[in-house]
Steps between C-alpha positions, in 0.01 A plus 500: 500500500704184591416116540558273753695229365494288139365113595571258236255218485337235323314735247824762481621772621229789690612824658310460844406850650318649781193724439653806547748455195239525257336811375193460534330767253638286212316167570190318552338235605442194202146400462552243342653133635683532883545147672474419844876543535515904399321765370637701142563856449561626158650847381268737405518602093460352195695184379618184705622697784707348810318302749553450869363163705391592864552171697200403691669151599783282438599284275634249733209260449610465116782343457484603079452808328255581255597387150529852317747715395824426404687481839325199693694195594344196715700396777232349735579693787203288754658685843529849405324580196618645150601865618532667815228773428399694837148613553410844466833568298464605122658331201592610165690265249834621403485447171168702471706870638681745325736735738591830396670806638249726611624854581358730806419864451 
């Protein structure tokens, strides 16, 4: 259903999208560890699934991202933060997705 733009950061490269791109029946909500910052979704199913980050706040207050994965690098960015994630947008890693060709009846 779309995506509002790619934003390349400190901690890689997310797919940032509004609510209404997702569909909805195939996630839900993580119980396990959110931060202060956002709030995880997870695709419904069995296996690792996909998982979305709702952001609850910005990260301009850290100027490093966390150490995990394989895509951080830290540039010590003090005035603006590591990424330019947008509250109440939705995140989802790019490395993490799989696109395929889905055909309408």
């Amino acid at each position: 259903r779309g995506y509002t733009r790619v934003l390349y950061g400190d901690h890689g490269a997310y797919l940032e999208l509004e609510r209404a791109h997702l569909l909805w029946d195939a996630w839900q909500p993580y119980s396990g560890k959110n931060s202060e910052y956002y709030d995880l979704f997870m695709t419904k199913g069995t296996g690792a699934g996909c998982v979305a980050y709702e952001q609850k706040k910005t990260v301009a207050d850290k100027p490093n991202p966390p150490r995990t994965g394989t895509h951080f690098a830290t540039h010590n960015r003090t005035e603006s933060g590591y990424a330019d994630y947008q509250v109440g947008k939705y995140y989802i890693d790019v490395h993490k997705i799989e696109c395929r060709r889905v055909e309408e009846d």
